[in-house]
Coordinates of C-alpha atoms and ligand atoms in Angstrom, one line a residue:
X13 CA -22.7 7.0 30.2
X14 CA -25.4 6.2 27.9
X15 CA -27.6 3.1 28.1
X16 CA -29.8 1.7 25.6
X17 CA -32.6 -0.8 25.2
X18 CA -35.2 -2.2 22.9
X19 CA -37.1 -5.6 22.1
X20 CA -33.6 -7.5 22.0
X21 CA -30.1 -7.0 22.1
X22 CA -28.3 -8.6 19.5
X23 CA -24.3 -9.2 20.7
X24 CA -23.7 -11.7 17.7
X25 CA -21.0 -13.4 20.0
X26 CA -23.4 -14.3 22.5
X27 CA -27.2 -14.9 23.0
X28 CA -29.7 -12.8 21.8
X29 CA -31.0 -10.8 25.1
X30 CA -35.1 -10.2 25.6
X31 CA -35.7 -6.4 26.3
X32 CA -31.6 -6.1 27.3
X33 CA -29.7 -3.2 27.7
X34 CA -26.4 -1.6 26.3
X35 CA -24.5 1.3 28.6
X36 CA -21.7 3.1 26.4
X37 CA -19.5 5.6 27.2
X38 CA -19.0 9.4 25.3
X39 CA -16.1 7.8 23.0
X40 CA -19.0 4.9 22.3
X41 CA -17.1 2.2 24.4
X42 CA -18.5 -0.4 25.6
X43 CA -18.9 -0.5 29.7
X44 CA -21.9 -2.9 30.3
X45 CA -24.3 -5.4 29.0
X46 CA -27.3 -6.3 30.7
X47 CA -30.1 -8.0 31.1
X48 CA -33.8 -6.8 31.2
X49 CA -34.0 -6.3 35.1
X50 CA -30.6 -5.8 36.4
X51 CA -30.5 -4.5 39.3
X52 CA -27.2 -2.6 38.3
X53 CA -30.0 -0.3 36.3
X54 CA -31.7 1.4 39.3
X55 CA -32.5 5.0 39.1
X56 CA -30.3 5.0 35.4
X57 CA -31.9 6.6 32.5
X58 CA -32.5 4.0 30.0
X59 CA -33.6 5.0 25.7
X60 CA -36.0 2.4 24.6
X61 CA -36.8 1.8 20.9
X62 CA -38.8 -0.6 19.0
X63 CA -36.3 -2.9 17.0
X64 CA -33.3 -4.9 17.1
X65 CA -29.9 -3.6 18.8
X66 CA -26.7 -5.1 16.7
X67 CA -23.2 -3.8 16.7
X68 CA -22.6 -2.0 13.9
X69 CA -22.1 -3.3 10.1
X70 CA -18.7 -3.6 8.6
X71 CA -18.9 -3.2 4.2
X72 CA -15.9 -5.5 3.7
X73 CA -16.1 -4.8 -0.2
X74 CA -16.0 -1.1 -1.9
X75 CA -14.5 1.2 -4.0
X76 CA -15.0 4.9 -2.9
X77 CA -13.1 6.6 -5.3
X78 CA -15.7 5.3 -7.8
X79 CA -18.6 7.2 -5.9
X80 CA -19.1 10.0 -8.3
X81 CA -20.2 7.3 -11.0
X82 CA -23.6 6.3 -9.6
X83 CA -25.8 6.2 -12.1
X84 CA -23.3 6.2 -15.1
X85 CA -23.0 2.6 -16.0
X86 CA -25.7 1.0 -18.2
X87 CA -26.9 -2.1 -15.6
X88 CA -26.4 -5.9 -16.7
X89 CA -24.4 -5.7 -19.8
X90 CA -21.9 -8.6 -18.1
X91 CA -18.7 -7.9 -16.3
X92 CA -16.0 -7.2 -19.9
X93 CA -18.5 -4.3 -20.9
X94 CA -19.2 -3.1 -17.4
X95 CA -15.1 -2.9 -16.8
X96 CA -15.1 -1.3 -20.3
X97 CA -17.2 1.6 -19.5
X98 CA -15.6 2.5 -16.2
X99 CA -12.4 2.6 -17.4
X100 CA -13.5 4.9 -20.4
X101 CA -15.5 6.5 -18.2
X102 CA -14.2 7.4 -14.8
X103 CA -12.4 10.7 -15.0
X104 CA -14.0 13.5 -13.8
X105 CA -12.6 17.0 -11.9
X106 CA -11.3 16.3 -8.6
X107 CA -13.7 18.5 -7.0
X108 CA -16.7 16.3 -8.7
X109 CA -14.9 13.0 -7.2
X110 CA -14.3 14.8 -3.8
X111 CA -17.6 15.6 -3.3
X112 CA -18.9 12.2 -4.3
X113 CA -16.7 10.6 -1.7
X114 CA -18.2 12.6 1.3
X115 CA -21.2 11.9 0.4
X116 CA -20.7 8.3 -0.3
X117 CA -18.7 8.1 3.6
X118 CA -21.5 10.0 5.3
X119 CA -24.6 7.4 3.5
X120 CA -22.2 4.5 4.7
X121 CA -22.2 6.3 8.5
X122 CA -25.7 6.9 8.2
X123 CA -26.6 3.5 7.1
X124 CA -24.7 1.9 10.4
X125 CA -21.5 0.7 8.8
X126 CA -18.6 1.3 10.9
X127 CA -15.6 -0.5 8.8
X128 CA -14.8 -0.5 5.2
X129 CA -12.4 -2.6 3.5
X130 CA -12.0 -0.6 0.4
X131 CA -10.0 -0.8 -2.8
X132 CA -7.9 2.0 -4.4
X133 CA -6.3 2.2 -7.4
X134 CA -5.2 6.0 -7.1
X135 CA -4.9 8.3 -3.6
X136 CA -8.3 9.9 -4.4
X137 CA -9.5 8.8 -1.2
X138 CA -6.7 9.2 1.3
X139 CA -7.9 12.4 2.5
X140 CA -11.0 11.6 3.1
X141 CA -10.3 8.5 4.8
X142 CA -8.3 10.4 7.3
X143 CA -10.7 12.7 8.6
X144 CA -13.6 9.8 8.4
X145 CA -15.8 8.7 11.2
X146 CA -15.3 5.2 9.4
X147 CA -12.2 3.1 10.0
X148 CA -11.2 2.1 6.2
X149 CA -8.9 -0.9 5.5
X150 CA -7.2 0.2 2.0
X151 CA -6.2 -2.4 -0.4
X152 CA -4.0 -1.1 -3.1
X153 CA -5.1 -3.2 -6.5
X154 CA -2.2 -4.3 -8.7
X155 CA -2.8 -5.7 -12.1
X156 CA -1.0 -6.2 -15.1
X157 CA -1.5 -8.7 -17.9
X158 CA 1.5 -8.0 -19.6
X159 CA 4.8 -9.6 -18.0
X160 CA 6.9 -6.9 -18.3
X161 CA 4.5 -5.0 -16.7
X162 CA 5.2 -7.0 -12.9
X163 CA 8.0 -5.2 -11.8
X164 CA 6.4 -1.6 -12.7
X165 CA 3.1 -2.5 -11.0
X166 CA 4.3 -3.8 -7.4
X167 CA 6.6 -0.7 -7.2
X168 CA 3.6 1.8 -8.2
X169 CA 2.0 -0.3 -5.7
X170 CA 4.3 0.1 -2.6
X171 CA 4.3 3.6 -3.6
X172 CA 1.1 4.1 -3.1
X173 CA 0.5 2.2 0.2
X174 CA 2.7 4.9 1.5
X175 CA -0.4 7.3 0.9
X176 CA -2.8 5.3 3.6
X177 CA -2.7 4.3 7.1
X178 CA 0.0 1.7 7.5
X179 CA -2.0 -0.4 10.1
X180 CA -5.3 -0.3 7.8
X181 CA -3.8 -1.4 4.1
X182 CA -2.4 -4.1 2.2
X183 CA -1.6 -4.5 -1.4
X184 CA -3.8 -7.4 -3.3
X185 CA -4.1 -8.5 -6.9
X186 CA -7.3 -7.2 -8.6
X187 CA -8.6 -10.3 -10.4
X188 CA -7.6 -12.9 -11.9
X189 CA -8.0 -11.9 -15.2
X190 CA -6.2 -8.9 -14.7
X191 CA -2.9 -10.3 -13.5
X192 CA -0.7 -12.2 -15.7
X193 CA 1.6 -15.3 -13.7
X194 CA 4.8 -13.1 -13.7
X195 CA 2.6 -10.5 -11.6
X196 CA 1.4 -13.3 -9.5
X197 CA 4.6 -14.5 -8.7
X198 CA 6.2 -11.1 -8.4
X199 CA 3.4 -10.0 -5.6
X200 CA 3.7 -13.5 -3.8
X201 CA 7.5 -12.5 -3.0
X202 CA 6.9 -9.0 -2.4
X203 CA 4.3 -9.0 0.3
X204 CA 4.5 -10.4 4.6
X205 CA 2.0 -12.6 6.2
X206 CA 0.3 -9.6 7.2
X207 CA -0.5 -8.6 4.0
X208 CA -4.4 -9.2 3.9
X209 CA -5.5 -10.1 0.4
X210 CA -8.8 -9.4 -1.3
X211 CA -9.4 -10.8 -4.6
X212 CA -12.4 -10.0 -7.2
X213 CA -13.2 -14.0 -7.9
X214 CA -15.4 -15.5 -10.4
X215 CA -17.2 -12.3 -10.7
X216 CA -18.1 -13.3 -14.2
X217 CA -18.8 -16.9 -16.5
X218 CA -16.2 -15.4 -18.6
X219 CA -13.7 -15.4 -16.2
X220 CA -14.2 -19.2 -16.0
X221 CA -14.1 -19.2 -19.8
X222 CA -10.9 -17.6 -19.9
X223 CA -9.4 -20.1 -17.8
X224 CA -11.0 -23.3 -19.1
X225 CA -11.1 -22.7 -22.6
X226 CA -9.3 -19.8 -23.3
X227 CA -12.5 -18.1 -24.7
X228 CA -14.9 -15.2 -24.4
X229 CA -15.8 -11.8 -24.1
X230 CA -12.1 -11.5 -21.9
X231 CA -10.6 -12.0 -25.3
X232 CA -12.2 -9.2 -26.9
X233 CA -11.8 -7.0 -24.3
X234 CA -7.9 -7.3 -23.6
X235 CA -7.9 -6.6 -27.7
X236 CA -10.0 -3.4 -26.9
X237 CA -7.6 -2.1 -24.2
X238 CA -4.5 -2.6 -26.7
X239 CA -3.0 -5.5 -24.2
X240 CA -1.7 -8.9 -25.2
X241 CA -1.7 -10.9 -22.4
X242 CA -0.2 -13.8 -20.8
X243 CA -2.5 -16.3 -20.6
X244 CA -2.2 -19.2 -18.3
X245 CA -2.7 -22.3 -20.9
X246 CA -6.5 -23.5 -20.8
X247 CA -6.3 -25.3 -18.0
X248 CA -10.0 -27.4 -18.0
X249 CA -10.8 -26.3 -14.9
X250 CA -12.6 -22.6 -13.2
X251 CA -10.4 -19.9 -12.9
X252 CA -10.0 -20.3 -8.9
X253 CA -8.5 -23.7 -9.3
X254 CA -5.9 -22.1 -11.4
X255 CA -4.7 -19.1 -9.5
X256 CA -5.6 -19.5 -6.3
X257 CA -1.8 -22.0 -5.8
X258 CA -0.3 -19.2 -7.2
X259 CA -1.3 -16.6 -3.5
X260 CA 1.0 -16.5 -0.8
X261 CA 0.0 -18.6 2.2
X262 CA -1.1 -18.0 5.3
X263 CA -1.9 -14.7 4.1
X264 CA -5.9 -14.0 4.8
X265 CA -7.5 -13.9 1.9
X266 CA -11.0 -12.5 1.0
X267 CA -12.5 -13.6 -2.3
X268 CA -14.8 -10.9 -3.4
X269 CA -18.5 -11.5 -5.1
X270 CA -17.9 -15.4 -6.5
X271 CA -21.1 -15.4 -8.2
X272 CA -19.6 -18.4 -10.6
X273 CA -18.0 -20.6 -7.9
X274 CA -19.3 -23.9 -8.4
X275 CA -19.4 -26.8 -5.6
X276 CA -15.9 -28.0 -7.1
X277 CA -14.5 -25.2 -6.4
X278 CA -15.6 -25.3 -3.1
X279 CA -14.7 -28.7 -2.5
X280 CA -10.9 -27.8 -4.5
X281 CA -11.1 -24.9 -2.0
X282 CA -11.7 -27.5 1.7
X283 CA -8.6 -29.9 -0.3
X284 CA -6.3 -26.7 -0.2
X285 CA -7.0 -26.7 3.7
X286 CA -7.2 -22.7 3.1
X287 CA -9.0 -20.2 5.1
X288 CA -10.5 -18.2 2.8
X289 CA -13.2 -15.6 3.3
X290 CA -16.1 -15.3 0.5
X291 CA -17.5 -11.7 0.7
X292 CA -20.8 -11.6 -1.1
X293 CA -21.8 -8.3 -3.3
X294 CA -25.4 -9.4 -4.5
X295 CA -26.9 -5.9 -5.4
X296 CA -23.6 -5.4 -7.5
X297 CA -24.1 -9.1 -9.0
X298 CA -27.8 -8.0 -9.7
X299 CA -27.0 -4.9 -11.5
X300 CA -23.6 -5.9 -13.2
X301 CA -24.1 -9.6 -14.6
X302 CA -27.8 -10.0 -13.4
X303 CA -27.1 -12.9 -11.2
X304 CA -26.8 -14.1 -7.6
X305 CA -23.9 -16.8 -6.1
X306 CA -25.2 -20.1 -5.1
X307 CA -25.7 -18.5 -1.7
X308 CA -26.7 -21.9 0.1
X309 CA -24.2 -24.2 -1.6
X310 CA -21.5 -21.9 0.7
X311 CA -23.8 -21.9 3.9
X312 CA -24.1 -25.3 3.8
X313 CA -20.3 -26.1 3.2
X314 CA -20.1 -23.8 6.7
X315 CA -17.6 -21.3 4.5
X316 CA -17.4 -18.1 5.9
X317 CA -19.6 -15.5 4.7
X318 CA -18.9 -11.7 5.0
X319 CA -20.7 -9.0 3.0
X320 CA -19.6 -6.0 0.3
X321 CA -21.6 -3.0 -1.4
X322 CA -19.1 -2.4 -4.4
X323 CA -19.1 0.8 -5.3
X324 CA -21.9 3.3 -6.7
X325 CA -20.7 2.5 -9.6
X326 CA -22.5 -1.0 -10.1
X327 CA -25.2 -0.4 -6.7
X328 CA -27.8 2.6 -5.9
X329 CA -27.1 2.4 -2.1
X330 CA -24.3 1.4 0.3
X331 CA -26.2 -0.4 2.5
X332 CA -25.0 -3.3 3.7
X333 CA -29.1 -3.7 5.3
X334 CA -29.8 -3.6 1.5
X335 CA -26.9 -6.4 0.4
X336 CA -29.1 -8.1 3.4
X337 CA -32.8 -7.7 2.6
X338 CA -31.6 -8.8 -1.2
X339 CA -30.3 -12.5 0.2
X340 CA -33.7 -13.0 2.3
X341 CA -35.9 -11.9 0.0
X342 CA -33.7 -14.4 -2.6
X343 CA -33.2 -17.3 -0.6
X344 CA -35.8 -17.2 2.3
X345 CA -33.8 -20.8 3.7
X346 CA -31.4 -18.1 5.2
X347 CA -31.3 -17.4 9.2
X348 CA -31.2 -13.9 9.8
X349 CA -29.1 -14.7 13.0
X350 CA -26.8 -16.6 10.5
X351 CA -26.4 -13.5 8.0
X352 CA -26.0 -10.8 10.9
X353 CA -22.7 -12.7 11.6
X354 CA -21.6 -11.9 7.7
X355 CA -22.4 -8.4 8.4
X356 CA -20.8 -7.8 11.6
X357 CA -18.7 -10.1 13.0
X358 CA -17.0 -12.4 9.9
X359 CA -16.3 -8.8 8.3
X360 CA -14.6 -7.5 11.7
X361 CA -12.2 -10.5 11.8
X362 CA -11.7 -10.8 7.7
X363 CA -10.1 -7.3 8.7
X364 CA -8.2 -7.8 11.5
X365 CA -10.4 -5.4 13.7
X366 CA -12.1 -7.5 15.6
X367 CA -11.2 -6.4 18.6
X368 CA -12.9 -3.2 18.4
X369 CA -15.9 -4.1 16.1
X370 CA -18.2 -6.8 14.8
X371 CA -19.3 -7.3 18.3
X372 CA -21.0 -6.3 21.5
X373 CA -18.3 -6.6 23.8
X374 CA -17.4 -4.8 27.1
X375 CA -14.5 -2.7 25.8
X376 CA -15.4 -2.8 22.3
X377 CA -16.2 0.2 19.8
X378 CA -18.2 -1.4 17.5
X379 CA -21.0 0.9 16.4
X380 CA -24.7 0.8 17.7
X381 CA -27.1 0.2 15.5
X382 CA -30.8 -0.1 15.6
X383 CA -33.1 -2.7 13.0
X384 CA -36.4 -1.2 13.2
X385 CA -39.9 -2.6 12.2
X386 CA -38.4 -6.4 12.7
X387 CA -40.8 -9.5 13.4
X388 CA -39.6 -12.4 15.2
X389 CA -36.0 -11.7 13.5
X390 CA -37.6 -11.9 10.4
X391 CA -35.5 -9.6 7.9
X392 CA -38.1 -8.5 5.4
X393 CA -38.7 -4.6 3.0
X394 CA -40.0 -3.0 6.1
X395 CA -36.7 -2.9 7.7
X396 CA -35.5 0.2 8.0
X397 CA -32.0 1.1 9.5
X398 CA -31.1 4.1 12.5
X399 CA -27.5 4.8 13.5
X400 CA -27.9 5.3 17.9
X401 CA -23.9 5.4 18.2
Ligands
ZN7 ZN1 -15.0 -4.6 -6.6

């Protein structure tokens, strides 16, 4: 038994606790939570840092098996040339992607994230995943904009699941600009209620084009690839309005980066009475399309916030303190007692894991982590990140 202590304890499911304590076991359960002068505490050893303790921080958006493309990508070229250059781009020898991918798991362990939700479009990372001190959640992309295509695509898909652990993956549509109606359809009768769901969303303005207007740099792009796609009519309204009827219900459903969803959407999103997660990627917005989401339009519409790193391929860290320090530093309106719920909690239960992580819980596993250098839970550069369990 271990116990630790600094300036507070923060258990994001309860009060913040002045100068508390945290007593884990070797497997880094938690057996007790206490306050400053429990008397429970006599005669224990106790480790006391300077900082902030908080369970540790769940990166409900990445893309491992993209790790050995850090640096690669030209930055803020928009979303159609960005996806051009990966796909042109993204081979290299197995060893080169293996070796990117422990790295890439070991700065995400170092950094204090615990869980990863984490999408695959090949087994790359299977491996890896196994041996990891991270618990990964694996969701298998399917796209296809060609209807012929569906049938080929879901079975490549369940194929594919077979290659990850059963209780930590689920099979989602990519985007929605990548998935013609047929596919939609096709994936809506093929997957349970269990099936968690984690859609790239309004990622880019052309992605709304597409779908209003039938316009845009999509167009060119779906020329470029040699694909002739099934466009859904243009339907005068943002892409989410379109697709989102066409999901299976009451399937969880994570909507990844949203930089373009406007306050209609939100509002068509509370008429659809659905529960819907929006995971936030800012460094990735930054770097890809040079642009944050209306971060405050979805606090103040109480939706439910988690947080994502994308892969190295569009970011120079995964750090989910980083994704953090970005959203204060951008919109200094934000509660940093608000945004360490995104971080830990909302991301434990937008992957079913909350009862081991997001959390400081007796029983719990959730990761200790330590915020150093913080003022008054102010979340500014100084803030630096140790991993104590
Ligand atoms: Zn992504």
């Amino acid at each position: 038994m271990k116990y630790y202590s600094a300036n507070y304890i923060l258990p994001i499911t309860s009060l913040p606790i002045k100068d508390g304590v945290v007593g884990i076991n070797d497997d880094g359960e938690i057996l007790g939570i206490y306050e400053a002068k429990s008397t429970e505490l006599d005669g224990q050893h106790i480790e006391k840092f300077n900082g902030v303790i908080v369970p540790g921080f769940i990166n409900a958006h990445c893309h491992l098996e993209l790790s050995h493309m850090k640096g690669t990508i030209p930055s803020k070229t928009g979303l159609p040339a960005f996806l051009s250059a990966v796909m042109t781009s993204r081979n290299s020898p197995l060893k080169v992607i293996d070796k990117a991918m422990a790295d890439a798991d070991e700065e995400m362990y170092k950094n204090g994230i615990v869980a990863v939700g984490d999408h695959a479009n090949t087994d790359n990372t299977s491996r890896i995943k196994e041996s990891s001190k991270i618990l990964y959640h694996t969701f298998i992309e399917v796209f296809g904009v060609e209807p012929s295509e569906a049938d080929g695509k879901i079975q490549e898909a369940k194929d594919l699941i077979h290659e990850f652990a059963s209780a930590h993956s689920s099979i989602t549509p990519h985007a929605p600009y990548s998935c013609s109606k047929a596919l939609l359809k096709k994936f809506k009768k093929s997957v349970s209620e269990g099936n968690i769901i984690s859609i790239h969303n309004q990622e880019s303005d052309e992605e709304n084009k597409l779908f209003r207007y039938k316009t845009g740099e999509f167009l060119d792009f779906f020329k470029k690839i040699g694909k002739n796609p099934d466009l859904f009519k243009a339907q005068a309204r943002n892409s989410i309005q379109s697709y989102l009827p066409y999901l299976p219900n009451p399937n969880k459903l994570i909507l990844v980066h949203n930089t373009y969803t406007s306050l209609k959407d939100l509002d068509f999103v509370d008429r659809m009475g659905r529960d819907i997660v929006w995971c936030l990627c800012p460094k990735a917005n930054l770097f890809i399309e040079d642009q944050l989401p209306k971060v405050m339009n979805f606090v103040n519409d109480n939706q439910k916030i988690v947080l994502g790193t994308d892969s190295l391929a569009s970011n120079d860290s995964l750090s989910i303190l980083d994704e953090l320090k970005v959203l204060h530093k951008n919109f200094e309106e934000l509660d940093f007692q608000q945004s360490i719920q995104w971080a830990t909690i909302n991301g434990a239960q937008a992957l079913n894991i909350a009862d081991q992580f997001g959390s400081l819980e007796i029983g719990k596993k959730p990761g200790l982590v330590l915020l150093k250098n913080m003022e008054h839970f102010r979340l500014t550069d100084k803030v630096t990140v140790q991993r104590l369990a």
